[in-house]
Amino acid sequence: MPSKNKHGLEFIIDKVVRRNGREKKVQFSVILDPKRYEERIVNGEKGFFDKVEKIFVPEAVFRILMDEMITQPIQSAESKIEDLYTHILESQTRVGRAIMQGLKFETAIVPSEKYLEDHLNTKLNVVVLYVDIAGSTSIGMVLPADKLATMIKIFVQEMSYLVSGYNGYVLKYAGDSVIAYFPAKTNLAEVCGNAINCARSMFKIIQYALNPVLVENNYPELNVKIGIDVGENQIVRLGGKVDLLGYTMSIVGKIVDIAEPGQIIVGKWVYDTLSRPLKRLFTRLKLSPDLWNYKDSKQGKFYSLYSLNEQHEKKDKKLPHEGIRSSNIISKYIHIPDGDRVK
């Protein structure tokens, strides 16, 4: 009898026993249910016709779903993002709707203000994540003001969804940037890893949800850079608003300033907390004093920075599946309009 995964995909699992001398190996073969899916080529694209839903689904979509059955998305014990694939599809829908119908932006700052109000005038240990649009000035030179505003609103909305999904709070929106924080009350290593996985998900969402939809609607692609650090900050009220003040808030802004487009940089304090497998994804940056000369506020030594390099994950077999492998990611904009039937 066919089984189903959480997306409704029906498949058949065959048990295969192979013998090599005295050794016996049991393997499992997972195939689509041929009673439901019929292989077809539509407009030059290979895929499958779902006889139940009466729609054509590109082969790439099925490949992603099948891969998801045996690998894990970018998530952690703290994450509310159950699977990044579904989140990408939901993001694509929201972005497309915002461009066509206008954006009904739901601010994510309100829960943050309540959290900070509850801890007003105290010191809070937090992981700070700063995500900034790279080259926003150049984008503003080629886009009308209204389209630029729509693009930035879409960006901050989708980043806010991810921050909330990883149990973080949006502190504030600073023009074309989103500044978020993740309270580190107990397990600092877990919270730091959670913030890093949130940042990695941001790149996936931009690459596979935002950019394809933006380009299809004659917008330029977005590229971002991210800085992350951890430390103690004072919760204060400034001009009627609650905010965080401290060395961490200052240094993370400096970190994102030197980051390149498409780069995630973390401070030494974040790096030192990470598990060995996650540390293997990072490379220590060699920076000239003219570019970076900040010191560790605790020890007074040069404060090292580390850059995420996802290529390390492919080389390191010991690394657990904390991220999406290249075979899992969406290779193009998946667009299956309602009522798109294959006759």
GROMACS .gro file of C-alpha atoms in nm:
model
  343
    1MET     CA    1   0.000   0.000   0.000
    2PRO     CA    2   0.140   0.344  -0.092
    3SER     CA    3   0.265   0.566   0.189
    4LYS     CA    4   0.236   0.943   0.212
    5ASN     CA    5   0.471   1.208   0.337
    6LYS     CA    6   0.351   1.531   0.496
    7HIS     CA    7   0.313   1.703   0.157
    8GLY     CA    8   0.071   1.436   0.032
    9LEU     CA    9   0.331   1.279  -0.194
   10GLU     CA   10   0.248   0.911  -0.245
   11PHE     CA   11   0.536   0.669  -0.275
   12ILE     CA   12   0.613   0.298  -0.257
   13ILE     CA   13   0.893   0.155  -0.043
   14ASP     CA   14   1.046  -0.168  -0.165
   15LYS     CA   15   1.271  -0.371   0.063
   16VAL     CA   16   1.570  -0.518  -0.117
   17VAL     CA   17   1.799  -0.777   0.044
   18ARG     CA   18   2.145  -0.813  -0.108
   19ARG     CA   19   2.395  -1.086  -0.012
   20ASN     CA   20   2.769  -1.077  -0.056
   21GLY     CA   21   2.909  -1.397   0.088
   22ARG     CA   22   2.808  -1.406   0.452
   23GLU     CA   23   2.713  -1.042   0.461
   24LYS     CA   24   2.349  -0.945   0.418
   25LYS     CA   25   2.256  -0.586   0.342
   26VAL     CA   26   1.903  -0.450   0.353
   27GLN     CA   27   1.832  -0.153   0.128
   28PHE     CA   28   1.516   0.043   0.066
   29SER     CA   29   1.405   0.171  -0.272
   30VAL     CA   30   1.164   0.465  -0.272
   31ILE     CA   31   0.964   0.525  -0.590
   32LEU     CA   32   0.660   0.732  -0.685
   33ASP     CA   33   0.334   0.543  -0.697
   34PRO     CA   34   0.286   0.470  -1.070
   35LYS     CA   35  -0.090   0.439  -1.021
   36ARG     CA   36  -0.106   0.809  -0.935
   37TYR     CA   37   0.184   0.970  -1.125
   38GLU     CA   38   0.240   0.956  -1.499
   39GLU     CA   39   0.567   1.078  -1.649
   40ARG     CA   40   0.518   1.356  -1.904
   41ILE     CA   41   0.698   1.636  -2.083
   42VAL     CA   42   0.517   1.971  -2.089
   43ASN     CA   43   0.662   2.272  -2.272
   44GLY     CA   44   0.994   2.091  -2.293
   45GLU     CA   45   1.007   2.029  -1.918
   46LYS     CA   46   1.016   1.679  -1.775
   47GLY     CA   47   0.785   1.604  -1.487
   48PHE     CA   48   0.488   1.404  -1.363
   49PHE     CA   49   0.114   1.437  -1.410
   50ASP     CA   50  -0.077   1.386  -1.086
   51LYS     CA   51  -0.390   1.193  -1.184
   52VAL     CA   52  -0.560   1.279  -0.854
   53GLU     CA   53  -0.495   1.654  -0.842
   54LYS     CA   54  -0.497   1.685  -1.223
   55ILE     CA   55  -0.185   1.901  -1.233
   56PHE     CA   56   0.160   1.877  -1.384
   57VAL     CA   57   0.448   1.899  -1.138
   58PRO     CA   58   0.808   1.951  -1.260
   59GLU     CA   59   1.054   1.674  -1.181
   60ALA     CA   60   1.262   1.916  -0.973
   61VAL     CA   61   0.977   1.956  -0.726
   62PHE     CA   62   0.947   1.582  -0.671
   63ARG     CA   63   1.323   1.555  -0.631
   64ILE     CA   64   1.315   1.815  -0.353
   65LEU     CA   65   1.032   1.637  -0.175
   66MET     CA   66   1.203   1.300  -0.201
   67ASP     CA   67   1.531   1.444  -0.075
   68GLU     CA   68   1.351   1.601   0.218
   69MET     CA   69   1.242   1.255   0.332
   70ILE     CA   70   1.600   1.152   0.403
   71THR     CA   71   1.768   1.480   0.502
   72GLN     CA   72   1.695   1.762   0.740
   73PRO     CA   73   1.637   2.127   0.662
   74ILE     CA   74   1.819   2.412   0.833
   75GLN     CA   75   1.670   2.399   1.178
   76SER     CA   76   1.754   2.337   1.541
   77ALA     CA   77   1.581   2.230   1.858
   78GLU     CA   78   1.473   2.593   1.904
   79SER     CA   79   1.341   2.642   1.552
   80LYS     CA   80   0.974   2.668   1.466
   81ILE     CA   81   1.061   2.627   1.096
   82GLU     CA   82   0.959   2.265   1.044
   83ASP     CA   83   1.093   2.245   0.690
   84LEU     CA   84   1.255   2.512   0.479
   85TYR     CA   85   1.108   2.378   0.156
   86THR     CA   86   0.753   2.463   0.266
   87HIS     CA   87   0.869   2.798   0.400
   88ILE     CA   88   1.023   2.881   0.060
   89LEU     CA   89   0.699   2.803  -0.119
   90GLU     CA   90   0.500   3.012   0.129
   91SER     CA   91   0.746   3.297   0.088
   92GLN     CA   92   0.716   3.282  -0.291
   93THR     CA   93   0.338   3.312  -0.259
   94ARG     CA   94   0.360   3.609  -0.020
   95VAL     CA   95   0.613   3.793  -0.237
   96GLY     CA   96   0.413   3.739  -0.555
   97ARG     CA   97   0.095   3.859  -0.384
   98ALA     CA   98   0.272   4.166  -0.242
   99ILE     CA   99   0.399   4.270  -0.584
  100MET     CA  100   0.063   4.221  -0.754
  101GLN     CA  101  -0.176   4.339  -0.481
  102GLY     CA  102   0.036   4.553  -0.252
  103LEU     CA  103   0.200   4.460   0.076
  104LYS     CA  104   0.000   4.443   0.396
  105PHE     CA  105   0.300   4.452   0.624
  106GLU     CA  106   0.267   4.299   0.968
  107THR     CA  107   0.528   4.443   1.200
  108ALA     CA  108   0.727   4.198   1.410
  109ILE     CA  109   0.855   4.464   1.649
  110VAL     CA  110   0.557   4.462   1.886
  111PRO     CA  111   0.641   4.125   2.052
  112SER     CA  112   1.000   4.247   2.088
  113GLU     CA  113   0.893   4.563   2.268
  114LYS     CA  114   0.684   4.361   2.510
  115TYR     CA  115   0.974   4.127   2.580
  116LEU     CA  116   1.211   4.418   2.643
  117GLU     CA  117   0.952   4.602   2.855
  118ASP     CA  118   0.936   4.297   3.081
  119HIS     CA  119   1.314   4.323   3.130
  120LEU     CA  120   1.351   4.703   3.131
  121ASN     CA  121   1.661   4.846   3.303
  122THR     CA  122   1.828   4.506   3.325
  123LYS     CA  123   2.120   4.354   3.139
  124LEU     CA  124   2.039   4.087   2.883
  125ASN     CA  125   2.274   3.838   2.722
  126VAL     CA  126   2.169   3.817   2.356
  127VAL     CA  127   2.291   3.701   2.017
  128VAL     CA  128   2.251   3.992   1.775
  129LEU     CA  129   2.193   3.932   1.403
  130TYR     CA  130   2.224   4.221   1.157
  131VAL     CA  131   2.116   4.157   0.796
  132ASP     CA  132   2.173   4.433   0.543
  133ILE     CA  133   2.090   4.469   0.172
  134ALA     CA  134   2.417   4.500  -0.023
  135GLY     CA  135   2.428   4.772  -0.287
  136SER     CA  136   2.096   4.928  -0.191
  137THR     CA  137   2.214   5.268  -0.315
  138SER     CA  138   2.271   5.130  -0.664
  139ILE     CA  139   1.929   4.963  -0.656
  140GLY     CA  140   1.772   5.294  -0.561
  141MET     CA  141   1.928   5.456  -0.868
  142VAL     CA  142   1.751   5.220  -1.109
  143LEU     CA  143   1.415   5.174  -0.934
  144PRO     CA  144   1.134   5.427  -0.891
  145ALA     CA  145   1.075   5.522  -0.528
  146ASP     CA  146   0.750   5.324  -0.500
  147LYS     CA  147   0.906   5.003  -0.636
  148LEU     CA  148   1.210   5.047  -0.413
  149ALA     CA  149   0.981   5.085  -0.112
  150THR     CA  150   0.791   4.768  -0.209
  151MET     CA  151   1.114   4.575  -0.251
  152ILE     CA  152   1.250   4.679   0.090
  153LYS     CA  153   0.919   4.607   0.262
  154ILE     CA  154   0.914   4.258   0.111
  155PHE     CA  155   1.271   4.203   0.228
  156VAL     CA  156   1.211   4.308   0.589
  157GLN     CA  157   0.885   4.113   0.601
  158GLU     CA  158   1.042   3.784   0.490
  159MET     CA  159   1.346   3.829   0.716
  160SER     CA  160   1.111   3.899   1.007
  161TYR     CA  161   0.920   3.578   0.943
  162LEU     CA  162   1.247   3.384   0.965
  163VAL     CA  163   1.363   3.560   1.282
  164SER     CA  164   1.033   3.476   1.449
  165GLY     CA  165   1.053   3.121   1.316
  166TYR     CA  166   1.387   3.074   1.490
  167ASN     CA  167   1.252   3.213   1.821
  168GLY     CA  168   1.420   3.548   1.777
  169TYR     CA  169   1.287   3.903   1.802
  170VAL     CA  170   1.314   4.190   1.553
  171LEU     CA  171   1.463   4.481   1.745
  172LYS     CA  172   1.417   4.738   1.469
  173TYR     CA  173   1.421   4.813   1.099
  174ALA     CA  174   1.701   5.048   0.999
  175GLY     CA  175   1.629   5.155   0.642
  176ASP     CA  176   1.730   4.854   0.432
  177SER     CA  177   1.846   4.649   0.732
  178VAL     CA  178   1.687   4.423   0.991
  179ILE     CA  179   1.839   4.401   1.338
  180ALA     CA  180   1.730   4.101   1.542
  181TYR     CA  181   1.824   3.943   1.872
  182PHE     CA  182   1.800   3.598   2.029
  183PRO     CA  183   1.790   3.589   2.412
  184ALA     CA  184   2.058   3.358   2.551
  185LYS     CA  185   1.927   3.270   2.894
  186THR     CA  186   2.054   2.914   2.920
  187ASN     CA  187   2.232   2.717   2.646
  188LEU     CA  188   2.448   2.980   2.474
  189ALA     CA  189   2.589   2.736   2.217
  190GLU     CA  190   2.240   2.635   2.108
  191VAL     CA  191   2.121   2.994   2.075
  192CYS     CA  192   2.432   3.093   1.875
  193GLY     CA  193   2.385   2.796   1.646
  194ASN     CA  194   2.019   2.884   1.611
  195ALA     CA  195   2.102   3.240   1.502
  196ILE     CA  196   2.355   3.110   1.249
  197ASN     CA  197   2.100   2.870   1.103
  198CYS     CA  198   1.852   3.158   1.082
  199ALA     CA  199   2.111   3.354   0.882
  200ARG     CA  200   2.172   3.059   0.653
  201SER     CA  201   1.799   3.027   0.596
  202MET     CA  202   1.786   3.396   0.506
  203PHE     CA  203   2.021   3.333   0.217
  204LYS     CA  204   1.812   3.035   0.101
  205ILE     CA  205   1.489   3.235   0.116
  206ILE     CA  206   1.641   3.524  -0.079
  207GLN     CA  207   1.797   3.294  -0.339
  208TYR     CA  208   1.507   3.057  -0.395
  209ALA     CA  209   1.198   3.260  -0.300
  210LEU     CA  210   1.252   3.635  -0.323
  211ASN     CA  211   1.490   3.672  -0.617
  212PRO     CA  212   1.310   3.446  -0.867
  213VAL     CA  213   0.980   3.626  -0.803
  214LEU     CA  214   1.143   3.970  -0.808
  215VAL     CA  215   1.322   3.905  -1.137
  216GLU     CA  216   1.005   3.766  -1.294
  217ASN     CA  217   0.837   4.097  -1.211
  218ASN     CA  218   1.120   4.316  -1.347
  219TYR     CA  219   1.286   4.392  -1.014
  220PRO     CA  220   1.661   4.354  -0.960
  221GLU     CA  221   1.792   4.067  -0.749
  222LEU     CA  222   1.864   4.118  -0.382
  223ASN     CA  223   2.193   4.033  -0.219
  224VAL     CA  224   2.261   4.061   0.152
  225LYS     CA  225   2.538   4.043   0.407
  226ILE     CA  226   2.502   3.935   0.768
  227GLY     CA  227   2.691   3.996   1.090
  228ILE     CA  228   2.636   3.805   1.416
  229ASP     CA  229   2.780   3.853   1.764
  230VAL     CA  230   2.688   3.781   2.124
  231GLY     CA  231   2.720   3.970   2.449
  232GLU     CA  232   2.554   4.151   2.735
  233ASN     CA  233   2.344   4.458   2.657
  234GLN     CA  234   2.147   4.704   2.868
  235ILE     CA  235   1.774   4.740   2.806
  236VAL     CA  236   1.686   5.112   2.811
  237ARG     CA  237   1.409   5.345   2.707
  238LEU     CA  238   1.513   5.601   2.447
  239GLY     CA  239   1.271   5.862   2.314
  240GLY     CA  240   0.971   5.659   2.423
  241LYS     CA  241   1.100   5.335   2.269
  242VAL     CA  242   1.273   5.042   2.434
  243ASP     CA  243   1.612   4.955   2.288
  244LEU     CA  244   1.932   4.759   2.351
  245LEU     CA  245   2.257   4.938   2.422
  246GLY     CA  246   2.598   4.780   2.459
  247TYR     CA  247   2.927   4.685   2.300
  248THR     CA  248   2.765   4.396   2.109
  249MET     CA  249   2.515   4.624   1.939
  250SER     CA  250   2.800   4.848   1.831
  251ILE     CA  251   3.042   4.580   1.715
  252VAL     CA  252   2.788   4.382   1.511
  253GLY     CA  253   2.724   4.694   1.302
  254LYS     CA  254   3.098   4.717   1.235
  255ILE     CA  255   3.104   4.348   1.140
  256VAL     CA  256   2.832   4.382   0.878
  257ASP     CA  257   3.008   4.690   0.737
  258ILE     CA  258   3.311   4.485   0.633
  259ALA     CA  259   3.114   4.181   0.516
  260GLU     CA  260   3.096   4.112   0.144
  261PRO     CA  261   2.766   4.049  -0.037
  262GLY     CA  262   2.660   3.690   0.028
  263GLN     CA  263   2.877   3.658   0.338
  264ILE     CA  264   2.797   3.567   0.701
  265ILE     CA  265   3.057   3.685   0.954
  266VAL     CA  266   3.049   3.602   1.325
  267GLY     CA  267   3.255   3.734   1.613
  268LYS     CA  268   3.497   3.524   1.818
  269TRP     CA  269   3.256   3.499   2.110
  270VAL     CA  270   2.999   3.333   1.885
  271TYR     CA  271   3.256   3.107   1.721
  272ASP     CA  272   3.396   2.990   2.056
  273THR     CA  273   3.054   2.862   2.169
  274LEU     CA  274   2.986   2.648   1.860
  275SER     CA  275   3.007   2.271   1.843
  276ARG     CA  276   3.303   2.129   1.655
  277PRO     CA  277   3.097   2.023   1.352
  278LEU     CA  278   2.952   2.372   1.316
  279LYS     CA  279   3.292   2.534   1.372
  280ARG     CA  280   3.420   2.345   1.069
  281LEU     CA  281   3.195   2.560   0.850
  282PHE     CA  282   3.389   2.872   0.946
  283THR     CA  283   3.723   3.017   0.839
  284ARG     CA  284   3.912   3.277   1.041
  285LEU     CA  285   3.942   3.601   0.849
  286LYS     CA  286   4.281   3.760   0.793
  287LEU     CA  287   4.207   4.131   0.816
  288SER     CA  288   4.440   4.428   0.791
  289PRO     CA  289   4.446   4.674   1.085
  290ASP     CA  290   4.316   4.942   0.849
  291LEU     CA  291   4.001   4.737   0.795
  292TRP     CA  292   3.952   4.583   1.141
  293ASN     CA  293   4.129   4.683   1.462
  294TYR     CA  294   3.869   4.622   1.732
  295LYS     CA  295   3.958   4.452   2.058
  296ASP     CA  296   3.787   4.201   2.281
  297SER     CA  297   3.611   4.407   2.549
  298LYS     CA  298   3.672   4.130   2.804
  299GLN     CA  299   4.039   4.050   2.745
  300GLY     CA  300   4.163   4.352   2.552
  301LYS     CA  301   4.302   4.132   2.274
  302PHE     CA  302   4.242   4.155   1.900
  303TYR     CA  303   3.885   4.044   1.832
  304SER     CA  304   3.889   3.776   1.562
  305LEU     CA  305   3.615   3.731   1.304
  306TYR     CA  306   3.509   3.415   1.121
  307SER     CA  307   3.337   3.374   0.786
  308LEU     CA  308   3.090   3.097   0.705
  309ASN     CA  309   3.196   2.873   0.418
  310GLU     CA  310   2.920   2.629   0.321
  311GLN     CA  311   3.164   2.438   0.097
  312HIS     CA  312   3.322   2.292   0.411
  313GLU     CA  313   3.000   2.104   0.477
  314LYS     CA  314   3.033   1.901   0.160
  315LYS     CA  315   3.389   1.798   0.248
  316ASP     CA  316   3.325   1.709   0.611
  317LYS     CA  317   3.142   1.378   0.642
  318LYS     CA  318   3.125   1.411   1.020
  319LEU     CA  319   2.908   1.721   1.005
  320PRO     CA  320   2.545   1.652   1.102
  321HIS     CA  321   2.272   1.763   0.865
  322GLU     CA  322   2.227   2.112   1.013
  323GLY     CA  323   2.185   2.263   0.666
  324ILE     CA  324   2.040   2.190   0.327
  325ARG     CA  325   2.273   2.006   0.094
  326SER     CA  326   2.302   2.105  -0.271
  327SER     CA  327   2.073   1.821  -0.377
  328ASN     CA  328   1.794   1.955  -0.155
  329ILE     CA  329   1.770   2.316  -0.263
  330ILE     CA  330   1.525   2.448  -0.514
  331SER     CA  331   1.704   2.498  -0.844
  332LYS     CA  332   1.453   2.742  -0.992
  333TYR     CA  333   1.134   2.931  -0.927
  334ILE     CA  334   0.861   2.673  -0.874
  335HIS     CA  335   0.538   2.818  -1.008
  336ILE     CA  336   0.227   2.599  -1.032
  337PRO     CA  337  -0.073   2.836  -1.066
  338ASP     CA  338  -0.414   2.725  -0.940
  339GLY     CA  339  -0.611   2.576  -1.226
  340ASP     CA  340  -0.301   2.502  -1.432
  341ARG     CA  341  -0.428   2.172  -1.567
  342VAL     CA  342  -0.267   1.942  -1.818
  343LYS     CA  343  -0.514   1.801  -2.062
   0.00000   0.00000   0.00000
